[in-house]
Amino acid sequence: MSLPTPASVSTAGPIVGIDLGTTNSLAAIMGKDGPRVLPDRDGQALIPSVVSFLDGGRHIVGREARGMAITNPRRTVHSVKRLMGRGYEDVAAERAILPYAIVPSDQAKLVLVDIDGRHYTPQEISALVLAKVREVAERALGSRVEKAVITVPAYFDDSQRQATRDAAKIAGLLALRIVNEPTAAALAYGLHTRKEGTIVVYDLGGGTFDVSVLKITQGVFKVVATHGDTHLGGDDFDQLIMKRILDLVTARTGTDLKVHPEALQQIRLSAEALKCRLSSDERATLEVDAGGDAPLRYELSRADFERMIQPWIERTLASCRAALADAQLQPAAIDEVVLVGGSTRIPLVRRAVEELFGRKAHAELDPDKVVALGAAVQADILAGGSRDLLLLDVIPLSLGIETVGGAFAKLITRNATVPCRATEMFSTSVDNQTAIEINVFQGERELVKDCRELGRFKLRGLPTMPAGLPRVEVTFLVDADGVLTVSAKEQRSGVAAAIDVVPSHGLTRDQVKAIVKDSILNAQADFKARDLVEMRNKAHNLVQGTRRVLAMKEMPFTPEQRRELEADIARLEQLGRSEDVAALKKAADEFGHKTQALADDVIGAAIKAELQKASGQLPT
Amino acid sequence: MTARVRAATTACPRCGAALQSTLACLACGALLDEPADATHFQRLGLPATTALDAAAAERNYLRLSRALHPDFHGGADEAATGRANAATAVLNEAWSVLSEPASRAEYLLELLEPGVMERSKQLSPAFLAEAMDLSEEADAAARDPRAAAGLRARVQAEADTRLASVLAPGAWVEPDARRLATTLHELRVLRRVLRDLGKPA
């Protein structure tokens, strides 16, 4: 069968895959030999999802920010993914743990991060992380990056997905597609090259756990079931170890370190390091400075650690069984098991999963990078590079509306393939009523109070009619990213209703616009970084063009002219490796003019055209 | 960029190939404007019958998914992405209705006689009494796995008999719509009992 011609993306430029993680974020891109991660100058691909605010309105992101967690705990924001698209009451557990201030917003049930009295939405903080990822990607690629495929946990609801999209928008990125992390992982392993098969992806990261059952049929990749817990991950294991250490300190010295945010941060990092060591060592120790004469020693064996985390691992296995039940499959029917997320490095996790499914699990790729690699595969599909596979995701939670008495009427059932839609008829209850309000929820319970409120949709501009006469057909469309849009039409008049969306735990379109406008990302520094990338590209093109001309034997250059040009090229290349935008621009401009003059003087029209082609990319 | 063209005929208005679906031309990939009365069978390019070749039906669904899915229509163009999302949502709805035999039979029946399912909701007192007994047995069996397994097998057999009678091609030659609808309602009830039995105690 002949496939439709791929629709071209209207503007050129690379599409990167981004894993926006709770603990770390990173970007990857499809290359000739498959997807590869995009490292920073030091060769590091993982960027800690941490933002630290400094004096004078400055902020730093990534590794340096992570280092600030100890000295600047109340202004260093980590794990912000746990706050994305959530309400103040949803994040009680986080509030107790996170060292920075979290406050409710005035109108909506949004959470805000309070840094010295200035409030940031989780979307803005995530945008700062995304901007850093983008900067690293741009440096690695040597070109602007404006489009991305961004991954989210399969279990993310509409609000959380929308918040992720908004964060991208604030960071100046177009999120072409939101892809579920487990699906991306399966793509990274190239499991879509199987003709037929059933795959389980077990993803235990820093903050979230999910499991997905995927089915491959003729190159079409379909998520048939997904299950998980947005509050289960390696951070919980760190907390368990932390608690042990704090209890030890209290028992030995009588000091309660919980009231010292700096000490808490230090212990949190130490606990995490201890946990990581136990993945390769049978026992590990750490020393805590509790203010006494000598530091306290805390030793933990792998066996002890495994006993501590056993209940958590058991919960993940229960999720796996639930996903299998939803997919109507027995563990033996699974052909491949893929492990994702740093916490799958824990030997117990691997053992438990392999035992449940009775087979060896894939762990060949770095579990911290596999999701970004898969996002790059999907980015390549969107760029029109590959059409031999198609991803069909499902909606993770049922979606419906509030009816009489607070009952929840499901319109779209959990695990339905997206995009999907439902239509529902509404009417008015009083004469000449021109507006209807619909409350939309997501969840599996019978009453809306037990489900998650997504938002209120206000239909306006209905034609005036007696009560009950209007027939308003409302269409709920969940797109390929799992994000809901609502449209409505009055059937008798054919009038489309205007719709105002009031998200319960998110930002309205106007709010996003306003944030984009006053974004701290619009700061001078960011523009400088961008300018540098652009300038480097221009210098590179200029050098390449001149080299091409120099390589032509028939060029009537004198040996001095050649030497001079080669010296200029060397200088330009050296400046290209520096951070000095101004010097680079000046050198490139001068070089452009010089080659232009040379062309005018000694070279014929044809060569002039060749040079112009190269220098034409330089602004005059 | 794929054009959106009217499917007024059985040939693709863009490339002239014979159309197999009202949603898209599989030959050139054009998204089509559907006729208002398009059925799920027409969307998936399948004959309107309960006796479907499941493998062929799935093949059509996957081919159409590739033609319609927003991943292949859009990139930066929001309008094209929106059209592809809407068309794929319709395709997915058609597939979810037709891929399951009982819901396919209900859909076909409604095409033949609109409203018949709603009008046939009243089930016989004998069946209702039996269903009530089954529900009570199911509650009692919740604590007894062996009894639950036996009950499950019995209810499954009852359900299977009804599904087979509805799917039989003979049932659709001069069909008795009311009777078919009644059988389908009974099947729904039996499946609810099965679902409750499936739940762990």
mmCIF file with all atom_site columns, N, CA, C and O in Angstrom, chain A residues 1-2 4 10 176-177 217-220 378 381-382 387-388 390-392 417 419 421 477 479-480, chain B residues 26-29 59 61-63 65-67 69-72 74-76 85 88-90 92-93:
data_model
loop_
_atom_site.group_PDB
_atom_site.id
_atom_site.type_symbol
_atom_site.label_atom_id
_atom_site.label_alt_id
_atom_site.label_comp_id
_atom_site.label_asym_id
_atom_site.label_entity_id
_atom_site.label_seq_id
_atom_site.pdbx_PDB_ins_code
_atom_site.Cartn_x
_atom_site.Cartn_y
_atom_site.Cartn_z
_atom_site.occupancy
_atom_site.B_iso_or_equiv
_atom_site.pdbx_formal_charge
_atom_site.auth_seq_id
_atom_site.auth_comp_id
_atom_site.auth_asym_id
_atom_site.auth_atom_id
_atom_site.pdbx_PDB_model_num
ATOM 1   N N  . MET A 1 1   ? 0.850   -1.189 0.000  1.00 0.00 ? 1   MET A N  1
ATOM 2   C CA . MET A 1 1   ? 0.000   0.000  0.000  1.00 0.00 ? 1   MET A CA 1
ATOM 3   C C  . MET A 1 1   ? 0.885   1.237  0.000  1.00 0.00 ? 1   MET A C  1
ATOM 4   O O  . MET A 1 1   ? 1.931   1.295  0.624  1.00 0.00 ? 1   MET A O  1
ATOM 5   N N  . SER A 1 2   ? 0.492   2.224  -0.746 1.00 0.00 ? 2   SER A N  1
ATOM 6   C CA . SER A 1 2   ? 1.293   3.451  -0.766 1.00 0.00 ? 2   SER A CA 1
ATOM 7   C C  . SER A 1 2   ? 0.835   4.358  0.361  1.00 0.00 ? 2   SER A C  1
ATOM 8   O O  . SER A 1 2   ? -0.357  4.511  0.603  1.00 0.00 ? 2   SER A O  1
ATOM 9   N N  . PRO A 1 4   ? 0.494   7.936  2.502  1.00 0.00 ? 4   PRO A N  1
ATOM 10  C CA . PRO A 1 4   ? 0.296   9.347  2.180  1.00 0.00 ? 4   PRO A CA 1
ATOM 11  C C  . PRO A 1 4   ? 1.626   10.096 2.224  1.00 0.00 ? 4   PRO A C  1
ATOM 12  O O  . PRO A 1 4   ? 2.526   9.708  2.968  1.00 0.00 ? 4   PRO A O  1
ATOM 13  N N  . SER A 1 10  ? 6.446   23.092 8.770  1.00 0.00 ? 10  SER A N  1
ATOM 14  C CA . SER A 1 10  ? 6.505   24.338 8.011  1.00 0.00 ? 10  SER A CA 1
ATOM 15  C C  . SER A 1 10  ? 7.838   25.067 8.175  1.00 0.00 ? 10  SER A C  1
ATOM 16  O O  . SER A 1 10  ? 8.337   25.664 7.250  1.00 0.00 ? 10  SER A O  1
ATOM 17  N N  . LEU A 1 176 ? 5.776   19.533 20.107 1.00 0.00 ? 176 LEU A N  1
ATOM 18  C CA . LEU A 1 176 ? 5.037   18.944 18.984 1.00 0.00 ? 176 LEU A CA 1
ATOM 19  C C  . LEU A 1 176 ? 4.237   17.742 19.443 1.00 0.00 ? 176 LEU A C  1
ATOM 20  O O  . LEU A 1 176 ? 3.215   17.412 18.876 1.00 0.00 ? 176 LEU A O  1
ATOM 21  N N  . ARG A 1 177 ? 4.756   17.065 20.451 1.00 0.00 ? 177 ARG A N  1
ATOM 22  C CA . ARG A 1 177 ? 4.044   15.886 20.919 1.00 0.00 ? 177 ARG A CA 1
ATOM 23  C C  . ARG A 1 177 ? 4.469   15.615 22.346 1.00 0.00 ? 177 ARG A C  1
ATOM 24  O O  . ARG A 1 177 ? 5.624   15.784 22.704 1.00 0.00 ? 177 ARG A O  1
ATOM 25  N N  . THR A 1 217 ? 1.569   -4.598 16.501 1.00 0.00 ? 217 THR A N  1
ATOM 26  C CA . THR A 1 217 ? 0.946   -5.314 15.407 1.00 0.00 ? 217 THR A CA 1
ATOM 27  C C  . THR A 1 217 ? 1.319   -4.600 14.130 1.00 0.00 ? 217 THR A C  1
ATOM 28  O O  . THR A 1 217 ? 0.984   -3.428 13.964 1.00 0.00 ? 217 THR A O  1
ATOM 29  N N  . GLN A 1 218 ? 2.012   -5.248 13.259 1.00 0.00 ? 218 GLN A N  1
ATOM 30  C CA . GLN A 1 218 ? 2.369   -4.686 11.959 1.00 0.00 ? 218 GLN A CA 1
ATOM 31  C C  . GLN A 1 218 ? 2.932   -3.273 12.066 1.00 0.00 ? 218 GLN A C  1
ATOM 32  O O  . GLN A 1 218 ? 2.478   -2.356 11.397 1.00 0.00 ? 218 GLN A O  1
ATOM 33  N N  . GLY A 1 219 ? 3.893   -3.096 12.948 1.00 0.00 ? 219 GLY A N  1
ATOM 34  C CA . GLY A 1 219 ? 4.558   -1.797 13.037 1.00 0.00 ? 219 GLY A CA 1
ATOM 35  C C  . GLY A 1 219 ? 3.761   -0.749 13.782 1.00 0.00 ? 219 GLY A C  1
ATOM 36  O O  . GLY A 1 219 ? 4.224   0.363  13.963 1.00 0.00 ? 219 GLY A O  1
ATOM 37  N N  . VAL A 1 220 ? 2.534   -1.091 14.206 1.00 0.00 ? 220 VAL A N  1
ATOM 38  C CA . VAL A 1 220 ? 1.763   -0.138 14.998 1.00 0.00 ? 220 VAL A CA 1
ATOM 39  C C  . VAL A 1 220 ? 1.913   -0.507 16.460 1.00 0.00 ? 220 VAL A C  1
ATOM 40  O O  . VAL A 1 220 ? 1.754   -1.654 16.860 1.00 0.00 ? 220 VAL A O  1
ATOM 41  N N  . GLN A 1 378 ? 10.678  9.263  18.298 1.00 0.00 ? 378 GLN A N  1
ATOM 42  C CA . GLN A 1 378 ? 9.367   9.817  17.954 1.00 0.00 ? 378 GLN A CA 1
ATOM 43  C C  . GLN A 1 378 ? 9.516   11.179 17.268 1.00 0.00 ? 378 GLN A C  1
ATOM 44  O O  . GLN A 1 378 ? 8.763   11.502 16.347 1.00 0.00 ? 378 GLN A O  1
ATOM 45  N N  . ILE A 1 381 ? 10.072  10.643 13.712 1.00 0.00 ? 381 ILE A N  1
ATOM 46  C CA . ILE A 1 381 ? 8.838   10.290 13.000 1.00 0.00 ? 381 ILE A CA 1
ATOM 47  C C  . ILE A 1 381 ? 8.086   11.567 12.636 1.00 0.00 ? 381 ILE A C  1
ATOM 48  O O  . ILE A 1 381 ? 7.636   11.748 11.505 1.00 0.00 ? 381 ILE A O  1
ATOM 49  N N  . LEU A 1 382 ? 7.983   12.483 13.609 1.00 0.00 ? 382 LEU A N  1
ATOM 50  C CA . LEU A 1 382 ? 7.252   13.729 13.365 1.00 0.00 ? 382 LEU A CA 1
ATOM 51  C C  . LEU A 1 382 ? 7.950   14.574 12.310 1.00 0.00 ? 382 LEU A C  1
ATOM 52  O O  . LEU A 1 382 ? 7.315   15.317 11.578 1.00 0.00 ? 382 LEU A O  1
ATOM 53  N N  . ARG A 1 387 ? 8.536   6.402  8.833  1.00 0.00 ? 387 ARG A N  1
ATOM 54  C CA . ARG A 1 387 ? 7.096   6.177  8.854  1.00 0.00 ? 387 ARG A CA 1
ATOM 55  C C  . ARG A 1 387 ? 6.775   4.728  9.074  1.00 0.00 ? 387 ARG A C  1
ATOM 56  O O  . ARG A 1 387 ? 5.637   4.311  8.905  1.00 0.00 ? 387 ARG A O  1
ATOM 57  N N  . ASP A 1 388 ? 7.805   3.959  9.411  1.00 0.00 ? 388 ASP A N  1
ATOM 58  C CA . ASP A 1 388 ? 7.495   2.539  9.516  1.00 0.00 ? 388 ASP A CA 1
ATOM 59  C C  . ASP A 1 388 ? 6.908   2.169  10.869 1.00 0.00 ? 388 ASP A C  1
ATOM 60  O O  . ASP A 1 388 ? 6.572   1.034  11.108 1.00 0.00 ? 388 ASP A O  1
ATOM 61  N N  . LEU A 1 390 ? 4.119   3.523  14.079 1.00 0.00 ? 390 LEU A N  1
ATOM 62  C CA . LEU A 1 390 ? 3.112   4.481  14.530 1.00 0.00 ? 390 LEU A CA 1
ATOM 63  C C  . LEU A 1 390 ? 2.785   4.165  15.970 1.00 0.00 ? 390 LEU A C  1
ATOM 64  O O  . LEU A 1 390 ? 2.606   3.015  16.351 1.00 0.00 ? 390 LEU A O  1
ATOM 65  N N  . LEU A 1 391 ? 2.717   5.211  16.759 1.00 0.00 ? 391 LEU A N  1
ATOM 66  C CA . LEU A 1 391 ? 2.482   5.077  18.177 1.00 0.00 ? 391 LEU A CA 1
ATOM 67  C C  . LEU A 1 391 ? 1.025   5.384  18.488 1.00 0.00 ? 391 LEU A C  1
ATOM 68  O O  . LEU A 1 391 ? 0.551   6.459  18.169 1.00 0.00 ? 391 LEU A O  1
ATOM 69  N N  . LEU A 1 392 ? 0.325   4.426  19.090 1.00 0.00 ? 392 LEU A N  1
ATOM 70  C CA . LEU A 1 392 ? -1.049  4.709  19.503 1.00 0.00 ? 392 LEU A CA 1
ATOM 71  C C  . LEU A 1 392 ? -1.111  4.646  21.024 1.00 0.00 ? 392 LEU A C  1
ATOM 72  O O  . LEU A 1 392 ? -1.031  3.571  21.608 1.00 0.00 ? 392 LEU A O  1
ATOM 73  N N  . THR A 1 417 ? -7.974  4.304  23.170 1.00 0.00 ? 417 THR A N  1
ATOM 74  C CA . THR A 1 417 ? -6.901  4.819  22.328 1.00 0.00 ? 417 THR A CA 1
ATOM 75  C C  . THR A 1 417 ? -7.136  6.298  22.015 1.00 0.00 ? 417 THR A C  1
ATOM 76  O O  . THR A 1 417 ? -8.250  6.687  21.680 1.00 0.00 ? 417 THR A O  1
ATOM 77  N N  . PRO A 1 419 ? -6.085  9.703  19.616 1.00 0.00 ? 419 PRO A N  1
ATOM 78  C CA . PRO A 1 419 ? -7.165  10.613 19.962 1.00 0.00 ? 419 PRO A CA 1
ATOM 79  C C  . PRO A 1 419 ? -8.497  9.882  20.096 1.00 0.00 ? 419 PRO A C  1
ATOM 80  O O  . PRO A 1 419 ? -8.730  8.910  19.401 1.00 0.00 ? 419 PRO A O  1
ATOM 81  N N  . ARG A 1 421 ? -12.936 10.632 21.243 1.00 0.00 ? 421 ARG A N  1
ATOM 82  C CA . ARG A 1 421 ? -13.918 11.695 21.462 1.00 0.00 ? 421 ARG A CA 1
ATOM 83  C C  . ARG A 1 421 ? -15.186 11.132 22.062 1.00 0.00 ? 421 ARG A C  1
ATOM 84  O O  . ARG A 1 421 ? -15.444 9.921  22.022 1.00 0.00 ? 421 ARG A O  1
ATOM 85  N N  . LEU A 1 477 ? -12.913 16.197 22.892 1.00 0.00 ? 477 LEU A N  1
ATOM 86  C CA . LEU A 1 477 ? -11.890 15.556 22.074 1.00 0.00 ? 477 LEU A CA 1
ATOM 87  C C  . LEU A 1 477 ? -10.586 15.492 22.858 1.00 0.00 ? 477 LEU A C  1
ATOM 88  O O  . LEU A 1 477 ? -10.066 16.514 23.306 1.00 0.00 ? 477 LEU A O  1
ATOM 89  N N  . ASP A 1 479 ? -6.804  14.717 22.444 1.00 0.00 ? 479 ASP A N  1
ATOM 90  C CA . ASP A 1 479 ? -5.895  14.624 21.305 1.00 0.00 ? 479 ASP A CA 1
ATOM 91  C C  . ASP A 1 479 ? -4.803  13.581 21.543 1.00 0.00 ? 479 ASP A C  1
ATOM 92  O O  . ASP A 1 479 ? -4.785  12.901 22.570 1.00 0.00 ? 479 ASP A O  1
ATOM 93  N N  . ALA A 1 480 ? -3.890  13.467 20.577 1.00 0.00 ? 480 ALA A N  1
ATOM 94  C CA . ALA A 1 480 ? -2.865  12.423 20.631 1.00 0.00 ? 480 ALA A CA 1
ATOM 95  C C  . ALA A 1 480 ? -1.939  12.587 21.838 1.00 0.00 ? 480 ALA A C  1
ATOM 96  O O  . ALA A 1 480 ? -1.268  11.646 22.242 1.00 0.00 ? 480 ALA A O  1
ATOM 97  N N  . LEU B 2 26  ? -6.830  5.502  1.051  1.00 0.00 ? 26  LEU B N  1
ATOM 98  C CA . LEU B 2 26  ? -5.625  4.755  1.405  1.00 0.00 ? 26  LEU B CA 1
ATOM 99  C C  . LEU B 2 26  ? -4.575  4.818  0.307  1.00 0.00 ? 26  LEU B C  1
ATOM 100 O O  . LEU B 2 26  ? -3.401  4.552  0.542  1.00 0.00 ? 26  LEU B O  1
ATOM 101 N N  . ALA B 2 27  ? -4.999  5.187  -0.905 1.00 0.00 ? 27  ALA B N  1
ATOM 102 C CA . ALA B 2 27  ? -4.038  5.253  -2.011 1.00 0.00 ? 27  ALA B CA 1
ATOM 103 C C  . ALA B 2 27  ? -3.190  6.520  -1.935 1.00 0.00 ? 27  ALA B C  1
ATOM 104 O O  . ALA B 2 27  ? -1.970  6.474  -2.041 1.00 0.00 ? 27  ALA B O  1
ATOM 105 N N  . CYS B 2 28  ? -3.850  7.686  -1.733 1.00 0.00 ? 28  CYS B N  1
ATOM 106 C CA . CYS B 2 28  ? -3.070  8.931  -1.765 1.00 0.00 ? 28  CYS B CA 1
ATOM 107 C C  . CYS B 2 28  ? -3.011  9.623  -0.407 1.00 0.00 ? 28  CYS B C  1
ATOM 108 O O  . CYS B 2 28  ? -2.307  10.609 -0.233 1.00 0.00 ? 28  CYS B O  1
ATOM 109 N N  . GLY B 2 29  ? -3.741  9.111  0.565  1.00 0.00 ? 29  GLY B N  1
ATOM 110 C CA . GLY B 2 29  ? -3.655  9.674  1.904  1.00 0.00 ? 29  GLY B CA 1
ATOM 111 C C  . GLY B 2 29  ? -4.541  10.882 2.150  1.00 0.00 ? 29  GLY B C  1
ATOM 112 O O  . GLY B 2 29  ? -4.460  11.495 3.209  1.00 0.00 ? 29  GLY B O  1
ATOM 113 N N  . ARG B 2 59  ? -6.431  -5.175 10.197 1.00 0.00 ? 59  ARG B N  1
ATOM 114 C CA . ARG B 2 59  ? -5.506  -4.675 9.175  1.00 0.00 ? 59  ARG B CA 1
ATOM 115 C C  . ARG B 2 59  ? -6.014  -3.331 8.627  1.00 0.00 ? 59  ARG B C  1
ATOM 116 O O  . ARG B 2 59  ? -5.264  -2.373 8.500  1.00 0.00 ? 59  ARG B O  1
ATOM 117 N N  . TYR B 2 61  ? -7.996  -1.227 10.109 1.00 0.00 ? 61  TYR B N  1
ATOM 118 C CA . TYR B 2 61  ? -7.903  -0.207 11.155 1.00 0.00 ? 61  TYR B CA 1
ATOM 119 C C  . TYR B 2 61  ? -6.482  0.360  11.237 1.00 0.00 ? 61  TYR B C  1
ATOM 120 O O  . TYR B 2 61  ? -6.278  1.566  11.309 1.00 0.00 ? 61  TYR B O  1
ATOM 121 N N  . LEU B 2 62  ? -5.500  -0.528 11.188 1.00 0.00 ? 62  LEU B N  1
ATOM 122 C CA . LEU B 2 62  ? -4.124  -0.066 11.319 1.00 0.00 ? 62  LEU B CA 1
ATOM 123 C C  . LEU B 2 62  ? -3.691  0.740  10.086 1.00 0.00 ? 62  LEU B C  1
ATOM 124 O O  . LEU B 2 62  ? -2.993  1.754  10.210 1.00 0.00 ? 62  LEU B O  1
ATOM 125 N N  . ARG B 2 63  ? -4.112  0.321  8.896  1.00 0.00 ? 63  ARG B N  1
ATOM 126 C CA . ARG B 2 63  ? -3.773  1.070  7.676  1.00 0.00 ? 63  ARG B CA 1
ATOM 127 C C  . ARG B 2 63  ? -4.389  2.473  7.746  1.00 0.00 ? 63  ARG B C  1
ATOM 128 O O  . ARG B 2 63  ? -3.748  3.465  7.428  1.00 0.00 ? 63  ARG B O  1
ATOM 129 N N  . SER B 2 65  ? -5.214  4.049  10.484 1.00 0.00 ? 65  SER B N  1
ATOM 130 C CA . SER B 2 65  ? -4.531  4.794  11.550 1.00 0.00 ? 65  SER B CA 1
ATOM 131 C C  . SER B 2 65  ? -3.294  5.486  10.992 1.00 0.00 ? 65  SER B C  1
ATOM 132 O O  . SER B 2 65  ? -3.019  6.646  11.299 1.00 0.00 ? 65  SER B O  1
ATOM 133 N N  . ARG B 2 66  ? -2.553  4.758  10.170 1.00 0.00 ? 66  ARG B N  1
ATOM 134 C CA . ARG B 2 66  ? -1.357  5.350  9.576  1.00 0.00 ? 66  ARG B CA 1
ATOM 135 C C  . ARG B 2 66  ? -1.716  6.519  8.669  1.00 0.00 ? 66  ARG B C  1
ATOM 136 O O  . ARG B 2 66  ? -0.980  7.494  8.573  1.00 0.00 ? 66  ARG B O  1
ATOM 137 N N  . ALA B 2 67  ? -2.836  6.407  7.971  1.00 0.00 ? 67  ALA B N  1
ATOM 138 C CA . ALA B 2 67  ? -3.227  7.476  7.049  1.00 0.00 ? 67  ALA B CA 1
ATOM 139 C C  . ALA B 2 67  ? -3.703  8.715  7.796  1.00 0.00 ? 67  ALA B C  1
ATOM 140 O O  . ALA B 2 67  ? -3.481  9.843  7.364  1.00 0.00 ? 67  ALA B O  1
ATOM 141 N N  . HIS B 2 69  ? -3.404  9.468  11.410 1.00 0.00 ? 69  HIS B N  1
ATOM 142 C CA . HIS B 2 69  ? -2.876  9.886  12.716 1.00 0.00 ? 69  HIS B CA 1
ATOM 143 C C  . HIS B 2 69  ? -2.164  11.243 12.667 1.00 0.00 ? 69  HIS B C  1
ATOM 144 O O  . HIS B 2 69  ? -1.406  11.505 11.740 1.00 0.00 ? 69  HIS B O  1
ATOM 145 N N  . PRO B 2 70  ? -2.406  12.073 13.677 1.00 0.00 ? 70  PRO B N  1
ATOM 146 C CA . PRO B 2 70  ? -1.809  13.423 13.686 1.00 0.00 ? 70  PRO B CA 1
ATOM 147 C C  . PRO B 2 70  ? -0.281  13.418 13.591 1.00 0.00 ? 70  PRO B C  1
ATOM 148 O O  . PRO B 2 70  ? 0.296   14.408 13.138 1.00 0.00 ? 70  PRO B O  1
ATOM 149 N N  . ASP B 2 71  ? 0.366   12.334 13.986 1.00 0.00 ? 71  ASP B N  1
ATOM 150 C CA . ASP B 2 71  ? 1.829   12.297 13.879 1.00 0.00 ? 71  ASP B CA 1
ATOM 151 C C  . ASP B 2 71  ? 2.294   12.486 12.446 1.00 0.00 ? 71  ASP B C  1
ATOM 152 O O  . ASP B 2 71  ? 3.416   12.912 12.209 1.00 0.00 ? 71  ASP B O  1
ATOM 153 N N  . PHE B 2 72  ? 1.440   12.148 11.492 1.00 0.00 ? 72  PHE B N  1
ATOM 154 C CA . PHE B 2 72  ? 1.844   12.248 10.102 1.00 0.00 ? 72  PHE B CA 1
ATOM 155 C C  . PHE B 2 72  ? 1.194   13.438 9.398  1.00 0.00 ? 72  PHE B C  1
ATOM 156 O O  . PHE B 2 72  ? 1.257   13.565 8.181  1.00 0.00 ? 72  PHE B O  1
ATOM 157 N N  . GLY B 2 74  ? 0.943   17.368 10.161 1.00 0.00 ? 74  GLY B N  1
ATOM 158 C CA . GLY B 2 74  ? 0.913   18.560 10.973 1.00 0.00 ? 74  GLY B CA 1
ATOM 159 C C  . GLY B 2 74  ? 2.269   19.130 11.175 1.00 0.00 ? 74  GLY B C  1
ATOM 160 O O  . GLY B 2 74  ? 2.668   19.999 10.474 1.00 0.00 ? 74  GLY B O  1
ATOM 161 N N  . GLY B 2 75  ? 2.975   18.585 12.140 1.00 0.00 ? 75  GLY B N  1
ATOM 162 C CA . GLY B 2 75  ? 4.177   19.274 12.545 1.00 0.00 ? 75  GLY B CA 1
ATOM 163 C C  . GLY B 2 75  ? 3.771   20.576 13.171 1.00 0.00 ? 75  GLY B C  1
ATOM 164 O O  . GLY B 2 75  ? 3.107   20.587 14.191 1.00 0.00 ? 75  GLY B O  1
ATOM 165 N N  . ALA B 2 76  ? 4.123   21.675 12.555 1.00 0.00 ? 76  ALA B N  1
ATOM 166 C CA . ALA B 2 76  ? 3.859   22.978 13.161 1.00 0.00 ? 76  ALA B CA 1
ATOM 167 C C  . ALA B 2 76  ? 2.479   23.519 12.792 1.00 0.00 ? 76  ALA B C  1
ATOM 168 O O  . ALA B 2 76  ? 2.064   24.538 13.299 1.00 0.00 ? 76  ALA B O  1
ATOM 169 N N  . ASN B 2 85  ? -6.477  14.886 14.387 1.00 0.00 ? 85  ASN B N  1
ATOM 170 C CA . ASN B 2 85  ? -6.929  14.416 15.698 1.00 0.00 ? 85  ASN B CA 1
ATOM 171 C C  . ASN B 2 85  ? -8.404  14.039 15.650 1.00 0.00 ? 85  ASN B C  1
ATOM 172 O O  . ASN B 2 85  ? -8.804  12.983 16.142 1.00 0.00 ? 85  ASN B O  1
ATOM 173 N N  . THR B 2 88  ? -8.963  10.863 13.495 1.00 0.00 ? 88  THR B N  1
ATOM 174 C CA . THR B 2 88  ? -8.477  9.652  14.164 1.00 0.00 ? 88  THR B CA 1
ATOM 175 C C  . THR B 2 88  ? -9.387  9.286  15.331 1.00 0.00 ? 88  THR B C  1
ATOM 176 O O  . THR B 2 88  ? -9.609  8.103  15.609 1.00 0.00 ? 88  THR B O  1
ATOM 177 N N  . ALA B 2 89  ? -9.929  10.309 16.003 1.00 0.00 ? 89  ALA B N  1
ATOM 178 C CA . ALA B 2 89  ? -10.852 10.036 17.111 1.00 0.00 ? 89  ALA B CA 1
ATOM 179 C C  . ALA B 2 89  ? -12.079 9.284  16.586 1.00 0.00 ? 89  ALA B C  1
ATOM 180 O O  . ALA B 2 89  ? -12.562 8.340  17.226 1.00 0.00 ? 89  ALA B O  1
ATOM 181 N N  . VAL B 2 90  ? -12.567 9.683  15.409 1.00 0.00 ? 90  VAL B N  1
ATOM 182 C CA . VAL B 2 90  ? -13.724 9.000  14.810 1.00 0.00 ? 90  VAL B CA 1
ATOM 183 C C  . VAL B 2 90  ? -13.345 7.561  14.455 1.00 0.00 ? 90  VAL B C  1
ATOM 184 O O  . VAL B 2 90  ? -14.096 6.611  14.718 1.00 0.00 ? 90  VAL B O  1
ATOM 185 N N  . ASN B 2 92  ? -11.016 5.713  15.823 1.00 0.00 ? 92  ASN B N  1
ATOM 186 C CA . ASN B 2 92  ? -10.846 4.924  17.045 1.00 0.00 ? 92  ASN B CA 1
ATOM 187 C C  . ASN B 2 92  ? -12.187 4.537  17.654 1.00 0.00 ? 92  ASN B C  1
ATOM 188 O O  . ASN B 2 92  ? -12.347 3.455  18.206 1.00 0.00 ? 92  ASN B O  1
ATOM 189 N N  . GLU B 2 93  ? -13.168 5.463  17.535 1.00 0.00 ? 93  GLU B N  1
ATOM 190 C CA . GLU B 2 93  ? -14.501 5.167  18.040 1.00 0.00 ? 93  GLU B CA 1
ATOM 191 C C  . GLU B 2 93  ? -15.100 4.020  17.231 1.00 0.00 ? 93  GLU B C  1
ATOM 192 O O  . GLU B 2 93  ? -15.653 3.066  17.793 1.00 0.00 ? 93  GLU B O  1
#
